[in-house]
Short mmCIF file of C-alpha atoms in Angstrom, two decimals:
data_model
loop_
_atom_site.label_atom_id
_atom_site.label_comp_id
_atom_site.label_asym_id
_atom_site.label_seq_id
_atom_site.Cartn_x
_atom_site.Cartn_y
_atom_site.Cartn_z
CA MET A 27 0.00 0.00 0.00
CA LYS A 28 3.01 2.30 0.30
CA ILE A 29 2.94 2.79 -3.46
CA ILE A 30 -0.34 4.75 -3.25
CA SER A 31 -0.60 8.14 -1.60
CA ILE A 32 -3.88 10.02 -1.12
CA GLN A 33 -4.22 13.55 0.26
CA ASN A 34 -7.63 15.04 1.01
CA ASN A 35 -6.85 18.71 0.41
CA LEU A 36 -4.61 18.41 -2.64
CA GLY A 37 -7.16 19.80 -5.12
CA LEU A 38 -6.63 16.78 -7.39
CA PRO A 39 -9.28 14.08 -7.94
CA LYS A 40 -8.48 11.01 -5.88
CA TYR A 41 -8.54 8.68 -8.88
CA ARG A 42 -5.85 10.88 -10.46
CA GLN A 43 -3.78 10.65 -7.28
CA ILE A 44 -3.93 6.85 -7.56
CA VAL A 45 -2.81 7.03 -11.21
CA LEU A 46 0.06 9.39 -10.40
CA SER A 47 1.13 7.28 -7.41
CA ILE A 48 1.39 4.15 -9.55
CA GLU A 49 3.23 6.05 -12.31
CA LYS A 50 5.79 7.33 -9.78
CA ALA A 51 6.22 3.84 -8.30
CA ILE A 52 6.95 2.49 -11.77
CA GLU A 53 9.41 5.29 -12.56
CA LYS A 54 11.28 4.64 -9.27
CA GLY A 55 11.41 0.91 -9.92
CA ILE A 56 9.20 0.07 -6.95
CA LEU A 57 6.73 -1.56 -9.34
CA ILE A 58 8.15 -3.73 -12.12
CA LYS A 59 6.66 -5.55 -15.07
CA GLY A 60 4.46 -8.45 -14.00
CA GLU A 61 4.02 -7.25 -10.42
CA ARG A 62 0.55 -7.35 -8.88
CA LEU A 63 -1.15 -4.14 -7.77
CA PRO A 64 -3.08 -3.80 -4.52
CA SER A 65 -6.63 -5.07 -5.00
CA ILE A 66 -9.46 -2.60 -5.46
CA ASN A 67 -10.97 -3.65 -2.13
CA LYS A 68 -7.69 -3.08 -0.26
CA VAL A 69 -7.28 0.42 -1.69
CA CYS A 70 -10.92 1.23 -0.86
CA LEU A 71 -10.50 0.13 2.77
CA GLU A 72 -7.12 1.79 3.27
CA PHE A 73 -8.22 5.22 2.05
CA SER A 74 -12.00 5.09 2.59
CA LEU A 75 -12.64 5.42 -1.12
CA SER A 76 -15.55 4.25 -3.23
CA ARG A 77 -14.99 1.26 -5.47
CA ASP A 78 -15.82 3.42 -8.51
CA THR A 79 -12.96 5.82 -7.70
CA VAL A 80 -10.34 3.08 -7.56
CA LEU A 81 -11.80 1.30 -10.58
CA GLN A 82 -11.67 4.54 -12.59
CA ALA A 83 -7.94 4.87 -11.85
CA TYR A 84 -7.17 1.25 -12.72
CA GLU A 85 -9.25 1.41 -15.90
CA GLU A 86 -7.38 4.52 -17.10
CA LEU A 87 -4.06 2.74 -16.59
CA LYS A 88 -5.44 -0.31 -18.36
CA LYS A 89 -6.58 1.72 -21.37
CA ARG A 90 -3.12 3.26 -21.61
CA GLY A 91 -1.57 -0.20 -21.70
CA ILE A 92 0.26 0.21 -18.38
CA ILE A 93 -1.64 -2.50 -16.46
CA TYR A 94 -3.79 -5.49 -17.36
CA ALA A 95 -6.41 -7.52 -15.51
CA ILE A 96 -6.70 -11.26 -14.92
CA LEU A 97 -10.25 -12.22 -14.06
CA GLY A 98 -10.50 -13.33 -10.44
CA LYS A 99 -6.86 -12.56 -9.68
CA GLY A 100 -6.40 -8.81 -10.00
CA TYR A 101 -4.38 -6.17 -11.85
CA TYR A 102 -0.74 -6.48 -12.94
CA ILE A 103 1.91 -4.21 -14.44
CA LYS A 104 2.02 -4.71 -18.21
CA SER A 105 4.34 -1.88 -19.27
CA THR A 106 6.70 0.49 -17.52
CA GLU A 107 6.27 3.10 -20.29
CA VAL A 108 4.31 5.65 -18.28
CA THR A 109 4.99 8.53 -20.69
CA ILE A 110 2.20 7.20 -22.94
CA LYS A 111 -0.79 9.33 -21.96
CA GLN A 112 -3.20 8.01 -24.57
CA LYS A 113 -3.48 4.72 -26.40
CA ILE A 114 -5.49 4.97 -29.61
CA PHE A 115 -7.23 2.21 -31.58
CA LEU A 116 -7.28 3.19 -35.27
CA LEU A 117 -9.41 1.00 -37.56
CA PHE A 118 -8.97 1.60 -41.31
CA ASP A 119 -10.75 -0.20 -44.14
CA GLU A 120 -7.55 -0.81 -46.16
CA LEU A 121 -4.07 0.58 -46.66
CA ASN A 122 -3.52 2.62 -49.81
CA ILE A 123 -1.60 5.77 -50.64
CA PHE A 124 -4.50 8.01 -49.56
CA LYS A 125 -5.05 6.28 -46.21
CA GLU A 126 -1.29 6.37 -45.68
CA ASP A 127 -1.42 10.17 -46.06
CA ILE A 128 -4.15 10.37 -43.39
CA TYR A 129 -2.20 8.07 -41.07
CA ASN A 130 1.13 9.89 -41.42
CA SER A 131 -0.52 13.29 -40.96
CA PHE A 132 -2.36 12.03 -37.88
CA LEU A 133 0.84 10.62 -36.33
CA LYS A 134 2.71 13.86 -37.01
CA SER A 135 -0.01 15.93 -35.32
CA ILE A 136 -0.97 13.72 -32.38
CA GLY A 137 2.31 14.02 -30.43
CA ASP A 138 4.97 11.72 -29.00
CA ASP A 139 3.16 10.73 -25.81
CA VAL A 140 0.39 8.90 -27.70
CA GLN A 141 0.52 5.28 -28.87
CA VAL A 142 -1.45 4.52 -32.03
CA ASP A 143 -2.29 0.91 -32.95
CA ILE A 144 -3.61 0.55 -36.51
CA PHE A 145 -5.83 -2.28 -37.75
CA PHE A 146 -7.61 -3.06 -41.06
CA HIS A 147 -11.03 -4.65 -41.59
CA HIS A 148 -10.74 -4.94 -45.42
CA PHE A 149 -14.49 -4.29 -45.84
CA ASN A 150 -15.27 -7.53 -44.00
CA ASN A 151 -18.19 -7.28 -41.56
CA GLU A 152 -17.06 -10.16 -39.40
CA MET A 153 -13.51 -8.81 -39.14
CA PHE A 154 -14.89 -5.34 -38.35
CA ARG A 155 -16.94 -6.65 -35.41
CA LYS A 156 -14.13 -8.92 -34.19
CA LEU A 157 -11.54 -6.13 -34.07
CA ILE A 158 -13.90 -3.77 -32.27
CA ASN A 159 -14.94 -6.37 -29.70
CA GLU A 160 -11.35 -7.38 -28.96
CA SER A 161 -10.22 -3.77 -28.57
CA ASN A 162 -13.06 -2.70 -26.28
CA GLY A 163 -11.73 -1.47 -22.93
CA ASN A 164 -8.08 -1.52 -23.96
CA TYR A 165 -7.77 2.00 -25.40
CA THR A 166 -8.40 5.59 -24.39
CA LYS A 167 -9.79 6.53 -27.83
CA TYR A 168 -11.28 4.63 -30.77
CA ILE A 169 -11.08 5.98 -34.33
CA ILE A 170 -13.25 3.99 -36.71
CA MET A 171 -13.51 4.03 -40.51
CA PRO A 172 -16.90 2.29 -40.98
CA THR A 173 -17.12 2.76 -44.79
CA ASN A 174 -20.49 1.39 -45.95
CA LEU A 175 -20.50 -1.80 -43.87
CA THR A 176 -23.92 -3.09 -42.86
CA GLY A 177 -24.46 -3.00 -39.11
CA ALA A 178 -21.36 -0.90 -38.43
CA ALA A 179 -23.25 1.42 -36.06
CA LEU A 180 -24.43 -1.51 -33.94
CA ALA A 181 -20.87 -2.82 -33.53
CA ILE A 182 -19.54 0.65 -32.69
CA LYS A 183 -22.29 1.11 -30.10
CA ALA A 184 -20.51 -1.43 -27.85
CA LEU A 185 -17.58 0.99 -27.41
CA PRO A 186 -17.50 3.80 -24.80
CA PRO A 187 -19.53 6.50 -26.63
CA LYS A 188 -17.44 9.44 -25.41
CA GLU A 189 -14.23 7.86 -26.71
CA VAL A 190 -15.27 7.14 -30.32
CA PHE A 191 -14.41 9.20 -33.42
CA ILE A 192 -15.62 8.44 -36.96
CA LEU A 193 -13.32 8.88 -39.96
CA ASP A 194 -13.86 9.33 -43.72
CA GLN A 195 -17.49 8.21 -44.04
CA THR A 196 -20.42 8.70 -41.72
CA ASN A 197 -24.18 8.17 -41.88
CA PRO A 198 -27.32 9.10 -39.89
CA ASP A 199 -26.85 6.10 -37.56
CA LEU A 200 -23.49 7.56 -36.48
CA LYS A 201 -24.58 11.19 -36.10
CA SER A 202 -23.99 11.18 -32.32
CA TYR A 203 -20.24 10.62 -32.76
CA PRO A 204 -17.67 13.30 -33.61
CA ALA A 205 -16.31 12.82 -37.12
CA VAL A 206 -14.04 14.06 -39.88
CA TYR A 207 -15.65 12.90 -43.10
CA GLN A 208 -16.10 13.31 -46.82
CA ASN A 209 -19.54 14.27 -48.13
CA HIS A 210 -19.28 12.17 -51.27
CA ARG A 211 -22.75 13.05 -52.60
CA LYS A 212 -22.11 16.78 -52.35
CA ASP A 213 -18.42 16.59 -53.32
CA ILE A 214 -18.93 14.89 -56.69
CA TYR A 215 -21.92 17.10 -57.53
CA ASP A 216 -20.03 20.31 -56.76
CA ALA A 217 -16.89 19.11 -58.58
CA LEU A 218 -18.79 18.18 -61.75
CA LEU A 219 -20.61 21.50 -61.59
CA LYS A 220 -17.28 23.31 -61.44
CA GLY A 221 -16.13 21.41 -64.53
CA LYS A 222 -19.45 21.67 -66.37
CA SER A 223 -18.14 24.04 -69.06
CA ARG A 224 -15.63 21.35 -70.03
CA LEU A 225 -18.10 18.48 -69.68
CA ASP A 226 -20.51 20.23 -72.06
CA LYS A 227 -18.34 19.31 -75.04
CA PHE A 228 -18.89 15.60 -74.34
CA LYS A 229 -22.12 13.75 -75.12
CA LYS A 230 -22.23 11.21 -72.28
CA LEU A 231 -20.96 10.76 -68.72
CA ILE A 232 -20.13 7.29 -67.41
CA ILE A 233 -19.19 6.39 -63.85
CA ILE A 234 -17.40 3.10 -63.18
CA PHE A 235 -18.96 2.10 -59.86
CA PRO A 236 -18.41 -1.49 -58.66
CA GLY A 237 -20.27 -0.58 -55.45
CA PHE A 238 -18.28 -2.78 -53.09
CA ARG A 239 -15.82 -0.30 -51.60
CA GLU A 240 -17.10 2.91 -53.13
CA PRO A 241 -19.41 5.17 -51.07
CA LEU A 242 -23.01 5.08 -52.31
CA GLY A 243 -23.17 8.88 -52.07
CA MET A 244 -20.68 9.09 -54.92
CA LYS A 245 -23.09 7.39 -57.33
CA GLU A 246 -26.07 9.36 -56.03
CA GLY A 247 -24.30 12.70 -56.45
CA PHE A 248 -23.23 11.73 -59.98
CA GLU A 249 -26.78 10.76 -60.95
CA ASN A 250 -28.24 13.93 -59.41
CA PHE A 251 -25.85 16.11 -61.40
CA CYS A 252 -26.58 14.34 -64.67
CA LYS A 253 -30.34 14.61 -64.14
CA ASP A 254 -30.24 18.25 -63.03
CA PHE A 255 -28.23 19.32 -66.10
CA SER A 256 -29.71 16.86 -68.62
CA PHE A 257 -26.53 14.90 -69.30
CA GLU A 258 -26.89 11.49 -70.85
CA TYR A 259 -25.27 9.13 -68.36
CA GLU A 260 -24.60 5.52 -67.46
CA VAL A 261 -23.50 3.67 -64.32
CA ILE A 262 -21.38 0.58 -65.00
CA THR A 263 -19.91 -1.84 -62.46
CA LYS A 264 -16.78 -2.66 -64.50
CA PHE A 265 -14.94 -1.44 -67.56
CA ALA A 266 -13.56 -4.80 -68.75
CA ASN A 267 -13.15 -4.77 -72.54
CA ARG A 268 -15.68 -2.06 -73.22
CA GLU A 269 -15.16 0.00 -76.37
CA ILE A 270 -14.75 3.72 -75.71
CA GLU A 271 -16.99 5.83 -77.91
CA VAL A 272 -15.99 9.30 -79.04
CA GLY A 273 -17.69 11.89 -76.82
CA GLU A 274 -17.73 9.83 -73.62
CA THR A 275 -16.31 11.04 -70.30
CA TYR A 276 -15.46 8.49 -67.62
CA VAL A 277 -15.67 9.26 -63.90
CA ILE A 278 -13.33 6.73 -62.30
CA PRO A 279 -13.07 6.14 -58.52
CA ASN A 280 -10.57 3.26 -58.81
CA ASP A 281 -7.05 3.67 -60.22
CA ARG A 282 -7.03 0.17 -61.73
CA ASP A 283 -9.99 1.15 -63.88
CA LEU A 284 -8.16 4.38 -64.75
CA VAL A 285 -5.26 2.37 -66.16
CA ALA A 286 -7.65 0.07 -68.05
CA VAL A 287 -9.45 3.01 -69.70
CA ILE A 288 -6.21 4.72 -70.75
CA GLU A 289 -4.79 1.47 -72.15
CA LYS A 290 -7.97 0.83 -74.13
CA SER A 291 -7.93 4.36 -75.55
CA LYS A 292 -4.42 3.79 -76.88
CA VAL A 293 -5.54 0.62 -78.63
CA GLN A 294 -8.36 2.61 -80.21
CA ASN A 295 -6.04 5.55 -81.04
CA LEU A 296 -8.26 8.02 -79.15
CA LYS A 297 -6.95 11.35 -77.88
CA LEU A 298 -7.62 12.08 -74.21
CA GLY A 299 -9.32 15.43 -73.59
CA THR A 300 -10.54 15.63 -77.19
CA ASP A 301 -12.08 12.31 -78.23
CA TYR A 302 -12.98 11.27 -74.71
CA GLY A 303 -12.58 12.58 -71.15
CA ILE A 304 -11.54 11.32 -67.72
CA VAL A 305 -12.28 12.52 -64.22
CA SER A 306 -10.36 10.46 -61.66
CA TYR A 307 -10.86 10.26 -57.91
CA ASN A 308 -8.13 11.15 -55.41
CA GLU A 309 -5.11 13.26 -56.25
CA THR A 310 -1.64 11.73 -56.57
CA ALA A 311 1.65 13.12 -57.87
CA LEU A 312 1.52 10.67 -60.79
CA LYS A 313 -1.81 12.05 -62.05
CA LYS A 314 -0.14 15.41 -62.59
CA VAL A 315 2.02 13.93 -65.35
CA VAL A 316 0.19 10.88 -66.78
CA GLU A 317 -1.22 11.70 -70.24
CA ASN A 318 -0.20 15.35 -69.70
CA GLY A 319 -2.42 15.52 -66.62
CA ILE A 320 -5.49 13.73 -65.27
CA THR A 321 -8.39 15.79 -63.88
CA THR A 322 -9.13 14.74 -60.29
CA ILE A 323 -11.79 15.10 -57.61
CA SER A 324 -9.96 14.92 -54.31
CA THR A 325 -10.20 15.72 -50.64
CA ASP A 326 -7.16 16.87 -48.66
CA PHE A 327 -6.13 13.67 -46.89
CA GLU A 328 -3.31 15.31 -44.94
CA ALA A 329 -5.76 17.93 -43.61
CA MET A 330 -8.11 15.13 -42.59
CA GLY A 331 -5.41 13.52 -40.44
CA GLU A 332 -4.43 16.83 -38.86
CA ILE A 333 -8.03 17.83 -38.05
CA LEU A 334 -8.68 14.42 -36.53
CA ALA A 335 -5.61 14.68 -34.29
CA GLN A 336 -6.70 18.08 -33.01
CA MET A 337 -10.19 16.76 -32.29
CA VAL A 338 -8.76 13.90 -30.22
CA LEU A 339 -6.26 16.08 -28.34
CA LYS A 340 -8.77 18.83 -27.55
CA GLY A 341 -11.75 16.57 -26.98
CA LYS A 342 -13.85 18.29 -29.65
CA LYS A 343 -17.26 16.76 -30.33
CA GLU A 344 -17.92 18.12 -33.82
CA GLN A 345 -18.78 16.64 -37.19
CA ILE A 346 -16.39 18.24 -39.65
CA GLU A 347 -16.84 17.94 -43.40
CA ASN A 348 -13.42 17.81 -45.02
CA LYS A 349 -12.96 20.07 -48.05
CA CYS A 350 -12.92 18.62 -51.55
CA SER A 351 -11.88 20.20 -54.84
CA LEU A 352 -11.76 19.61 -58.60
CA ILE A 353 -8.32 19.92 -60.15
CA ILE A 354 -8.79 20.47 -63.89
CA ARG A 355 -6.12 19.12 -66.25
CA ASN A 356 -5.69 17.91 -69.81
CA SER A 357 -8.03 14.90 -69.48
CA LEU A 358 -11.14 17.09 -69.45
#
């Protein structure tokens, strides 16, 4: 019990005094890895504290990865790294160059005293639920990228509501959680509107929309634009060996389809920007130079990571729509 010190008139919550006492004991080498902490009941009796107060202190240390619990036996020292003030669970759908930009920006902005563990659900509902269930109670914050998975809100509901942040896509079922997100329906509509003067020279707009990973709002915004401005349009799930007709413009969310369309145009001896057009999703350095420049609709992924970090650090409970823009190049 000598490791814990409680003072009544210190002006510091008693659960915090327990946390600080254990941190100091670890730093001084009094507590080492694997050593058992005093039981909750013992601390309650010694200092006339409520069980909730002691449990709150132990749970904070557990979420930071400093201690762990064995059912029926008690709490033990897991790590002597007490400088970690927050331990964050970060669940992405997949790793690609755009998600890597978010991740790196988030790490740069979040600070050195925060541990970030990243996981991937790969658009698999079962994996999504499994990772959330296994992480529950082991982190101070949970950042979730739910994409368009069915039942995502129900799985997320099991987590502590005040510790959850939503990233990239949200929906009405998740409106109670703070978020940094893309408004795909609005973004594609506004981007196509900005490029309308260039689109007017083409006779038909086609979006390649497999519908597995792509946000549904993207297709809805595309269809709304085409209907509002009387563009002939088509939604296809794959490009495959389709023949490109002169006067078509392709809106392409996936870079593999972008390559397929460009390769097919070369076989057909079509000139990009004149015979046919391309609007690609998500800006990369390569799209600045391929075919003398590919027009892109893109959000600022680095800004998304930075905004998210500030929300976590400052405890903001907002829903922030990340900015999106159309970058017009030779392909349109």
